[in-house]
Every structure is written in C-alpha cells, then in structure tokens.
Tab-separated table of C-alpha atoms and ligand atoms in Angstrom:
chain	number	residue	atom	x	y	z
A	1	UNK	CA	-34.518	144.128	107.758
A	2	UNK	CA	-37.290	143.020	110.387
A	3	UNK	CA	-39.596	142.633	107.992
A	4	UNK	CA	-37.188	140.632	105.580
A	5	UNK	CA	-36.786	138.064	108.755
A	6	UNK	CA	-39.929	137.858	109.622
A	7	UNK	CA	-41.323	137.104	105.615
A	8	UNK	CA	-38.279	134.286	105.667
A	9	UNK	CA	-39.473	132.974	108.658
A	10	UNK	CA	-43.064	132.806	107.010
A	11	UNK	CA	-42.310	131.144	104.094
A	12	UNK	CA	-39.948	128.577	105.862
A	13	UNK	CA	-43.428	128.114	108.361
A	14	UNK	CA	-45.356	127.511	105.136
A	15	UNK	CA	-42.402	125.109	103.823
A	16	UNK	CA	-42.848	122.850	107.184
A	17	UNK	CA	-46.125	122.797	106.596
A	18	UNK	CA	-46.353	121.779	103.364
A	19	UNK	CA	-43.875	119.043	104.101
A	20	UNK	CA	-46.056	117.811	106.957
A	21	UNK	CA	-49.236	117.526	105.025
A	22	UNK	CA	-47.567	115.390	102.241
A	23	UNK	CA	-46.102	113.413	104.862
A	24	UNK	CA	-49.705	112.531	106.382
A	25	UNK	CA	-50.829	112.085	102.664
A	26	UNK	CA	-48.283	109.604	102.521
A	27	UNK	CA	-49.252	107.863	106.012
A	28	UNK	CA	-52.915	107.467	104.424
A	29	UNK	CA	-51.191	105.108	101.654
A	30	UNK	CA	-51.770	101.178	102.625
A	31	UNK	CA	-48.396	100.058	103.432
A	32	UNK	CA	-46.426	97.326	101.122
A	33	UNK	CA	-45.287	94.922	103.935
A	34	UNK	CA	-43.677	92.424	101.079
A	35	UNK	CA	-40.496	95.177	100.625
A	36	UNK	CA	-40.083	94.731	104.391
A	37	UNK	CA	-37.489	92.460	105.072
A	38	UNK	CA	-38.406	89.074	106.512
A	39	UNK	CA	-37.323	90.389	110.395
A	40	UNK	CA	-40.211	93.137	109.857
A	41	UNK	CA	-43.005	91.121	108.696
A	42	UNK	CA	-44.625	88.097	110.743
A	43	UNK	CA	-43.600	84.756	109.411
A	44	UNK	CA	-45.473	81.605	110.178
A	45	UNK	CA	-43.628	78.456	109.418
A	46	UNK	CA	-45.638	75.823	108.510
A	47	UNK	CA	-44.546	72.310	108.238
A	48	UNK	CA	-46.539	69.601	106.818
A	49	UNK	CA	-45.652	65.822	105.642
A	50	UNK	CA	-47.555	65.375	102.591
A	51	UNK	CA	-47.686	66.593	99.061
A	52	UNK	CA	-49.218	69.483	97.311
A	53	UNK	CA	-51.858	67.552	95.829
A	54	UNK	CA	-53.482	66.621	98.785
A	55	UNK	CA	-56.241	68.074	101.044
A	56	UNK	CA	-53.836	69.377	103.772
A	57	UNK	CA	-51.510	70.174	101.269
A	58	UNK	CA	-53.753	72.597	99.133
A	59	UNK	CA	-55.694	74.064	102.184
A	60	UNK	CA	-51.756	75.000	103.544
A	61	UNK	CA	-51.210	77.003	100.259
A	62	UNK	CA	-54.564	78.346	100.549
A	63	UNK	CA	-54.462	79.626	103.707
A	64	UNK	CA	-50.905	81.248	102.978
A	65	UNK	CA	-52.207	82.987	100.245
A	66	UNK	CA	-55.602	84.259	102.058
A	67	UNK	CA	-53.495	85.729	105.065
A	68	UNK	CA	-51.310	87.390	102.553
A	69	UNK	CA	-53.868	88.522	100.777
A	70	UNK	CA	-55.875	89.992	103.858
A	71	UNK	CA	-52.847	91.177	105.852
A	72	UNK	CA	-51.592	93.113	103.095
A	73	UNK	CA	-48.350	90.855	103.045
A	74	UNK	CA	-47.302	91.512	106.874
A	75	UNK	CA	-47.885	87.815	107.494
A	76	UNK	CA	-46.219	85.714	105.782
A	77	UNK	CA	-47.144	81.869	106.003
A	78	UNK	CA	-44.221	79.859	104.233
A	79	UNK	CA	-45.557	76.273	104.029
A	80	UNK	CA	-42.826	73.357	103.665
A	81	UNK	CA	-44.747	70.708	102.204
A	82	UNK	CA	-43.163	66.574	102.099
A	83	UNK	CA	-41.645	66.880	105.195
A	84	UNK	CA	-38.516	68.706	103.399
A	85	UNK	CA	-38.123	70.829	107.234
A	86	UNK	CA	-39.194	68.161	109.539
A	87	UNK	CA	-40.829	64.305	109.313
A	88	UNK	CA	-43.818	63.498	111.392
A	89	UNK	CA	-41.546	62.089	113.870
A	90	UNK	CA	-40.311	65.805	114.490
A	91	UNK	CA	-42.461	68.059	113.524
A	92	UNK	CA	-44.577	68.257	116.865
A	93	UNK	CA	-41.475	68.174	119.405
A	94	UNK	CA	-39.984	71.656	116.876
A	95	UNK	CA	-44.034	73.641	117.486
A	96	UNK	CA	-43.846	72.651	120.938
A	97	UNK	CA	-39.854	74.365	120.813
A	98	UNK	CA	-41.055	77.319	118.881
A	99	UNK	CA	-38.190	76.475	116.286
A	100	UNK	CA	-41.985	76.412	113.658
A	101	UNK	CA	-45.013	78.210	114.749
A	102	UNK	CA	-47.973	75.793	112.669
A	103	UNK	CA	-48.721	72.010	111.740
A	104	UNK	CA	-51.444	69.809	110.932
A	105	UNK	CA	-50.660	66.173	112.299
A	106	UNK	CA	-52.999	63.771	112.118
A	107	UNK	CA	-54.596	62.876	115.432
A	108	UNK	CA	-53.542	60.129	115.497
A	109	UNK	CA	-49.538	61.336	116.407
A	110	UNK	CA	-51.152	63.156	119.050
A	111	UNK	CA	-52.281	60.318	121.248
A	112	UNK	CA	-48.868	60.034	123.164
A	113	UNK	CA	-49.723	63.578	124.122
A	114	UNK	CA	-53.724	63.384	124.890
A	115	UNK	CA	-54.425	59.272	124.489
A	116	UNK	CA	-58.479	60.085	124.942
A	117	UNK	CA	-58.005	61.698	121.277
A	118	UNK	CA	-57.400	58.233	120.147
A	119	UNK	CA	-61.286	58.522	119.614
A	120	UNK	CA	-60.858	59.141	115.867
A	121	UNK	CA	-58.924	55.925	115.373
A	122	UNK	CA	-61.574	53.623	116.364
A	123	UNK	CA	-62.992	51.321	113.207
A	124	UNK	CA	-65.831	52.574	111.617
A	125	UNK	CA	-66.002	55.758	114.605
A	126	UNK	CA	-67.939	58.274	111.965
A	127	UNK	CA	-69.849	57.116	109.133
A	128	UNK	CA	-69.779	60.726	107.122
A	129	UNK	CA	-66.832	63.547	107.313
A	130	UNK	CA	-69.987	65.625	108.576
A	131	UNK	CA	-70.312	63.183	112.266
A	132	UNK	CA	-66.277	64.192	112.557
A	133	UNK	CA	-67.108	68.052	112.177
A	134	UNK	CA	-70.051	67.624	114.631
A	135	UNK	CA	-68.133	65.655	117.300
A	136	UNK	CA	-65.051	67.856	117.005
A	137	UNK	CA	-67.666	70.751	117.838
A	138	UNK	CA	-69.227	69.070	120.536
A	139	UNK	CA	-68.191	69.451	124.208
A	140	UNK	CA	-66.100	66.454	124.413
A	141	UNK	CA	-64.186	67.274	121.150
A	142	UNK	CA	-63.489	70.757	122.241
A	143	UNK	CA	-62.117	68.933	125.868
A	144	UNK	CA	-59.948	66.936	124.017
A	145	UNK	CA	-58.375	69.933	122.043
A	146	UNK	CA	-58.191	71.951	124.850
A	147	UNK	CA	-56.073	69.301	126.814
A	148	UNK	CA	-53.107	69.825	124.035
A	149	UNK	CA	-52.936	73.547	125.450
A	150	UNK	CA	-50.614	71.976	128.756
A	151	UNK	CA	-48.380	70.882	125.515
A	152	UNK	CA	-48.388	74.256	124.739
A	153	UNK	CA	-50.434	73.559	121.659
A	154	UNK	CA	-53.112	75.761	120.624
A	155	UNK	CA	-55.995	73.954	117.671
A	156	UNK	CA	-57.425	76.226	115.388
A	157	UNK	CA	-59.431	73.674	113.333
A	158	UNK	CA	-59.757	70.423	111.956
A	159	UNK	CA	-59.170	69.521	108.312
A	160	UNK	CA	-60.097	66.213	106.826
A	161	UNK	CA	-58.105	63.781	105.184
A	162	UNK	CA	-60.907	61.561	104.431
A	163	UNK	CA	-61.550	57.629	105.491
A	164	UNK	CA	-58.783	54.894	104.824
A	165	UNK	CA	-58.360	52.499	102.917
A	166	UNK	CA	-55.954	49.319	102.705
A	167	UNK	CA	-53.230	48.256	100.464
A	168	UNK	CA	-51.484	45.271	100.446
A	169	UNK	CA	-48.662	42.158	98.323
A	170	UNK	CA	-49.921	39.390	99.799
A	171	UNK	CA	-53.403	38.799	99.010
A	172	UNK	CA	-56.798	40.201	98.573
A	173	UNK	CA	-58.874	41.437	101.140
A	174	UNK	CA	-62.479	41.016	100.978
A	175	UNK	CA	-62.810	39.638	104.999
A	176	UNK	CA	-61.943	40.589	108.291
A	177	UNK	CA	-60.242	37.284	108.471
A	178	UNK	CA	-57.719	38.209	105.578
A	179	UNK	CA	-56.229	40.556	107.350
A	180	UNK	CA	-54.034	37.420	109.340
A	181	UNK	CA	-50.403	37.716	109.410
A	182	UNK	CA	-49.868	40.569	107.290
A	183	UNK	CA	-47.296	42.922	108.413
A	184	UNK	CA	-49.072	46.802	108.345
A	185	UNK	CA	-47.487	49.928	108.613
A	186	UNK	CA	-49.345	52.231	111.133
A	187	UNK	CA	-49.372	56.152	112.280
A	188	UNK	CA	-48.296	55.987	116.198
A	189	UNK	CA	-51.359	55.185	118.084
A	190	UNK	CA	-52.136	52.190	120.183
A	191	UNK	CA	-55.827	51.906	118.787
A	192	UNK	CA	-54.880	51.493	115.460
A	193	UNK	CA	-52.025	48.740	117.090
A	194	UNK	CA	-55.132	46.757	118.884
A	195	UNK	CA	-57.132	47.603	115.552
A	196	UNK	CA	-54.616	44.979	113.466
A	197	UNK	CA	-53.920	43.333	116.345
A	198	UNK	CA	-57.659	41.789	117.311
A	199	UNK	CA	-57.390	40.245	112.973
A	200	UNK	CA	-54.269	39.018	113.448
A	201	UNK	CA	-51.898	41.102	112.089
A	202	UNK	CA	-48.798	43.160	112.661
A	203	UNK	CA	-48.246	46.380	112.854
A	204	UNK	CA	-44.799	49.083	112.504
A	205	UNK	CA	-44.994	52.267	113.299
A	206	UNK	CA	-43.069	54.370	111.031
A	207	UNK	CA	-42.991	57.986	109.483
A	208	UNK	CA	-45.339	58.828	106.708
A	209	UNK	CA	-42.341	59.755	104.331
A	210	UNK	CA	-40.597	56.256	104.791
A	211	UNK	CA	-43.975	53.881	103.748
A	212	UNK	CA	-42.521	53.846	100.066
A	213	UNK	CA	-39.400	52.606	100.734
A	214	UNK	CA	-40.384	50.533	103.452
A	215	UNK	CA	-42.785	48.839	100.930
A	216	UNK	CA	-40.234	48.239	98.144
A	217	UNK	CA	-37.693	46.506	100.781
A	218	UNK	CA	-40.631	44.285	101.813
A	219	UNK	CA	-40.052	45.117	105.485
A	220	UNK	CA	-43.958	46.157	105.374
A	221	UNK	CA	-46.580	43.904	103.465
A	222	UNK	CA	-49.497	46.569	103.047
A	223	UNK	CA	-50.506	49.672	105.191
A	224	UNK	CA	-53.727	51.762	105.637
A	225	UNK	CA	-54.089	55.110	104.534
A	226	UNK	CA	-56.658	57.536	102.531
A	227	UNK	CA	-56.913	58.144	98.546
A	228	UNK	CA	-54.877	61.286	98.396
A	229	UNK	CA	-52.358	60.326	100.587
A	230	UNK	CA	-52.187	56.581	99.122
A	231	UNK	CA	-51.685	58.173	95.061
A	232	UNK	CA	-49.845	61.137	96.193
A	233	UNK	CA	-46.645	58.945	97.455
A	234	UNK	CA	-47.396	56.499	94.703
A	235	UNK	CA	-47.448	53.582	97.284
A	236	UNK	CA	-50.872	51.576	94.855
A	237	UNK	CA	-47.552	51.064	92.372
A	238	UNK	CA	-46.108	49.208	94.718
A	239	UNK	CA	-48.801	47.274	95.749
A	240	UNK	CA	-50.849	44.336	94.385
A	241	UNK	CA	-54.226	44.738	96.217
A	242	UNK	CA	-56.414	47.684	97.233
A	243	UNK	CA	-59.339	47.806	99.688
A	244	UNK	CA	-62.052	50.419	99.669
A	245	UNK	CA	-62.692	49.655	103.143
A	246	UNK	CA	-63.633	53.260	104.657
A	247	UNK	CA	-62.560	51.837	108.256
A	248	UNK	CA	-61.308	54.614	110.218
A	249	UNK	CA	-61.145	58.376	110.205
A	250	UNK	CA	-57.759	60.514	109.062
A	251	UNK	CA	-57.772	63.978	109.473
A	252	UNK	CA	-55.867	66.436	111.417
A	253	UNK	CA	-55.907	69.395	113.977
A	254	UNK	CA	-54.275	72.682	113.043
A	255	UNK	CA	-52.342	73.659	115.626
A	256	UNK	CA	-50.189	76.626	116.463
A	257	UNK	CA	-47.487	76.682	119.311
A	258	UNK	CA	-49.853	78.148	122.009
A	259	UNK	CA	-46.975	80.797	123.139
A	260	UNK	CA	-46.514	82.476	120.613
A	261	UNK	CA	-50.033	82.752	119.824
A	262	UNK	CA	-51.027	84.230	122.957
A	263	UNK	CA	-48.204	87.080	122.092
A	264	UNK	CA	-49.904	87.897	118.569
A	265	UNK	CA	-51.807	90.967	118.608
A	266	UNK	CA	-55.706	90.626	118.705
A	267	UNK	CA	-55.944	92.034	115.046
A	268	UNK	CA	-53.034	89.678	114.164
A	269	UNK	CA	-55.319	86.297	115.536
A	270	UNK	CA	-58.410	88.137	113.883
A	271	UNK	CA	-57.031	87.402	110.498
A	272	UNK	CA	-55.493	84.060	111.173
A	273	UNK	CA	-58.718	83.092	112.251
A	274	UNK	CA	-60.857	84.645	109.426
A	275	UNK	CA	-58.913	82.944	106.852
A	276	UNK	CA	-58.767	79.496	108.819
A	277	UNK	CA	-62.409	79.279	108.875
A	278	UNK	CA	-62.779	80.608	105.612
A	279	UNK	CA	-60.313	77.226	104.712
A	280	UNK	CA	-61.702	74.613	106.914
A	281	UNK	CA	-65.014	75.151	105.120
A	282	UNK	CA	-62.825	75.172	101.581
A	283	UNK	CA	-61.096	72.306	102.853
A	284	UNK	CA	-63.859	70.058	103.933
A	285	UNK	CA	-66.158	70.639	100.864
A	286	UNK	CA	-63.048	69.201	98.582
A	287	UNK	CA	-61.864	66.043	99.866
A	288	UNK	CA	-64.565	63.929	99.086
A	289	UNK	CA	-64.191	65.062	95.200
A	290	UNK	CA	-60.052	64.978	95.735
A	291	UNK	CA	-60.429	60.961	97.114
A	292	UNK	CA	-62.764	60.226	94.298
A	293	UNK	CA	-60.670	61.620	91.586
A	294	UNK	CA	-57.611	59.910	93.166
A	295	UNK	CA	-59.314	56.352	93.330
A	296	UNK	CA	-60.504	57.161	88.943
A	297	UNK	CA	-56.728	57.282	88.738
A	298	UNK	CA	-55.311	54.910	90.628
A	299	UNK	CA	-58.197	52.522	89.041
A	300	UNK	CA	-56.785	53.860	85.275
A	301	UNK	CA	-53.310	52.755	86.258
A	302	UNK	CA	-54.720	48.924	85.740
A	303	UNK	CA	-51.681	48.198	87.988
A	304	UNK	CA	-53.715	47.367	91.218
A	305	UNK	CA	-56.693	44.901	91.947
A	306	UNK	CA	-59.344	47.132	93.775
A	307	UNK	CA	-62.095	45.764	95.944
A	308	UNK	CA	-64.872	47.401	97.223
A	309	UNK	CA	-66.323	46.256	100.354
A	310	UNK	CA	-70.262	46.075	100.033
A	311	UNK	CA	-72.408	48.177	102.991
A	312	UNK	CA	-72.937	45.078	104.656
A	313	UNK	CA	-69.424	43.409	104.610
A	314	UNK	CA	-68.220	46.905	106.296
A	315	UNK	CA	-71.136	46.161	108.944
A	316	UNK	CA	-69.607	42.534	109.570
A	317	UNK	CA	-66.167	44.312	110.239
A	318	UNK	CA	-67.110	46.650	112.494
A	319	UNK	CA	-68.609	43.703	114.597
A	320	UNK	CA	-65.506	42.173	114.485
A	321	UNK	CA	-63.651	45.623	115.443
A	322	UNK	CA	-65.240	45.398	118.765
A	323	UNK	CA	-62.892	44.708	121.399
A	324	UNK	CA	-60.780	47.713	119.930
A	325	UNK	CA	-63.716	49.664	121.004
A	326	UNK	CA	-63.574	47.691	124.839
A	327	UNK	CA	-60.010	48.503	125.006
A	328	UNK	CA	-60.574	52.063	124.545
A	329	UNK	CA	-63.519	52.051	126.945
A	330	UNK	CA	-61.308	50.360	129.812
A	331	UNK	CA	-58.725	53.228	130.027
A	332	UNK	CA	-60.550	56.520	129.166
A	333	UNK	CA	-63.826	58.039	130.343
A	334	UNK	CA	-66.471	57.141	128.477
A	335	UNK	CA	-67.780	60.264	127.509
A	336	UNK	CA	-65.509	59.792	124.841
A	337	UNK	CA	-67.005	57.220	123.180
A	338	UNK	CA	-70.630	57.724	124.336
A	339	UNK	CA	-70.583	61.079	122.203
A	340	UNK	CA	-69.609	59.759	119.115
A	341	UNK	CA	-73.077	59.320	116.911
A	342	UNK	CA	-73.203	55.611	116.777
A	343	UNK	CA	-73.775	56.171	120.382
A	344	UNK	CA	-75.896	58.909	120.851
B	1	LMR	C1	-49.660	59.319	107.778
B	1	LMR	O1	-48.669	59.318	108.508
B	1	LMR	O2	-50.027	58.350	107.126
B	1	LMR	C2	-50.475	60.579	107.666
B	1	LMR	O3	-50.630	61.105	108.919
B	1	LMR	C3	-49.806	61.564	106.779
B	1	LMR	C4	-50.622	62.810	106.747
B	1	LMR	O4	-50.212	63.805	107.326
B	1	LMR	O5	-51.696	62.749	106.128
C-alpha cells in the first residue's frame, strides 16, 4: 500500500514536471503583442495635418510600421493623417494635455511657445535642406529644442518639408515689388507676418486644412507653402500663378509629450529612437525627389502659370528681406542668427 502511494506520488512529481518544462518551452516563444487588446499594448497617437502623400505624411506611416515591426507589435503607433483628430490650431495644446502622445508641427506654430525658433522662418535662412540638419545639430539648435521641454515637449528629430514656394489670383510674381497688396495666408509666426509685411502685403493666419476653402471664397489672394503640401491639398487648381521662389524653410520637429516619455521604459525609448533615426535619414533623402515630382505634376496640369526665379533674382530678394532679419535681431540673442551658415 506504501509503496502504491509512494509510485503515485512519483508519477504525479514527474507529471508537474513535465508540465513545467513545456510551460518554460512556451515562455521561450516571442510573444504576439497584436492579440493583446489595445489596453495591453503601448499606443502612440499620432496626429498630423497633412496628407499621405507628403514627406511627413509617409515618414508617419513609416515609422508606425518600423516600431511595429521591431517591437514585435507591443507599440502600436496609429497615425491620423489630414487633421481628421485635431487641426494645427489644436493639435499642440492636446500633446501638451496628454489626450495624443506625438506630432510634427512645423516650427513655425511653435514660436508662441519658444519665439527664438522663429529662426527657420527668416527669408532665404538655409540655402540646402543639409544647412537646416547642421544648424538643428548645432548648439544653438539643440537650445532651442530643449527650451520646448518647460512646455512639456520632448523633440526627437526634425523632418523636412522642403523650401516654399508662392501661389497666387492676382498677378505674376517675378519681383519683390509684386508682392504689394496681396492678401497671403500664413502659418502663425510673426517673422513670416514682418516677412509680407516689409513688400507690402497682408497676411491671415489660418489653419493648414482651411487654405482651400479660404482660397475659393477669395478671402485669401495667394499663400506660401512647399510642393507637396501645395499639390497634396490641390490649392495650384485654385490658383492662377505659381512662384518657384525657395524663400524660406518648412519643416518640422517631432515631438512627444515629454511626460509620458520620461515614464516609457529605457528599452521602450530604445526602439522609438532606433526607428526615428532610421526615418529622419529616410525622410530627408526623399523630399527633394517628392517636391520635384510634385512641381512635374502640377506643371502637367497646364492649369497654372509657373515662374522660376533665376539665382540672382532670389539674391535681390533676400536683400530686400532684410529688415525681417533686423527685427529678429532686436528681440532675441543673436546667437541665433549668428549660427545660421550665411553667418558663420
Ligand atoms: C502649414 O500649415 O502650411 C503647414 O505647417 C502644414 C504642414 O504641417 O506641413
């Protein structure tokens, strides 16, 4: 009988055993986060105001897919593209909430925040995409993205947008002078308000999303924006005239709300990071191309005169953009400016 207890008891022993090894076999087995439910993964809202086919817009899917990808599904970045979650207006006030955790404004709508980053909006700043990525890198750039952290912003990057370009109804522009009296819409940023304002112009700040209508009620005359964004939102349909003008910088920082990235776990921010990088470099490689294919089909549409100002006529502008550059240099250290590489 003792014996009979003592050979159940070994079997059941052996039984246990068995049953823990397979469970440790099973613990060995990568896990497949995407049958989690969406209160067990990590998701990363990301809200952005322009379309798909755009730089920002394709480096947002692309870095969803890469964190995906590299976190075995855990993290899940759901982009909302065309401002379908939040317009420009909003978007920054809802990171800075924690109601999203990840944007990419333009700098421009963060002057109210940091006015020194108004930097990028002076005319004719950076000559090549390259001088941004090397100022942004340099001492004072890295200032000025550190000062968004009292916002409780945190910037992971920069991705480009590319250099802007004018559109207008009223007449051509080949001159500073013909910019006089034409009413432009403008991001939120008092240098690009003293940039139309020193040729004579007006200016309306308004959201990204409402230039189209804005243009078809006439309210606006002509605004300034890059390639991608300008044939993207179909605004060269509504206009008559189109100048390649390259005078100022768009592009934007990617920011997370800095909170809840200082609660992420180390191995978390390794892989946000890794696949940020990986995209920045992805990111700034294509929107040269992107802007070039963009202006081939915006110049197939026959629907919009396009001029192109010569290397010299841009020269003759940025002369007359001057005093945009004294008003910046009368209310924020110079540093600013003296960094950028038409200055150093
Ligand atoms: C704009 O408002 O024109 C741009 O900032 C839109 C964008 O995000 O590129």
């Amino acid at each position: 009988m003792k014996r009979n207890i003592l050979f159940s008891y070994g079997w059941l022993l052996l039984a246990v055993l068995i049953f823990l090894s397979a469970c440790q076999v099973d613990d060995s087995y990568p896990i497949d986060y995407e049958q989690l439910s969406e209160d067990e993964r990590l998701v990363i809202r990301f809200s952005h105001v322009v379309g798909e086919d755009t730089p920002k817009g394709m480096a947002a899917r692309k870095f969803a897919e890469l964190v995906k990808e590299r976190s075995d599904g855990y993290i899940e970045v759901q982009v909302f593209s065309n401002g379908t979650l939040y317009k420009d207006s909003e978007e920054l006030e809802a990171l800075m909430r924690g109601d999203i955790q990840m944007i990419a404004p333009a700098t421009s709508k963060l002057t109210h925040l940091v006015p020194e980053m108004s930097v990028f909006d002076l005319p004719y700043a950076f000559r090549t995409l390259d001088e941004v990525h090397t100022y942004i890198q340099s001492n004072v750039g890295k200032e000025l993205a550190t000062k968004l952290e009292t916002h409780n912003l945190y910037s992971l990057g920069i991705w480009d947008s590319g250099f802007k370009q004018l559109s207008n109804n009223v007449r051509p522009i080949h001159t500073f002078g013909d910019l006089e009296g034409l009413n432009m819409r403008i991001m939120p940023s008092d240098v690009l308000h003293k940039q139309f304002e020193i040729a004579g112009a007006n200016s309306r700040r308004t959201d990204f999303n409402t230039v189209f209508t804005e243009l078809k009620k006439g309210s606006i005359d002509g605004q300034e924006n890059t390639l991608s964004n300008i044939s993207s939102k179909n605004l060269y349909a509504l206009q008559d005239y189109l100048t390649i003008s390259n005078h100022g910088y768009l592009g934007y920082l990617v920011l997370f709300n800095h909170e809840l990235w200082k609660d992420l776990s180390p191995d978390v921010q390794e892989i946000l990071v890794s696949a940020l990088q990986e995209v920045q470099q992805w990111e700034w490689d294509l929107v040269n191309e992107l802007n070039m294919k963009k202006l081939e089909e915006i110049e197939q549409c026959e629907c919009v005169h396009i001029y192109t100002l010569s290397e010299e006529e841009q020269r003759a502008w940025e002369k007359a953009f001057e005093p945009v550059y004294k008003y910046y240099r009368i209310r924020h250290p110079v540093r600013f400016i003296q960094a950028l590489p038409k200055f150093s």
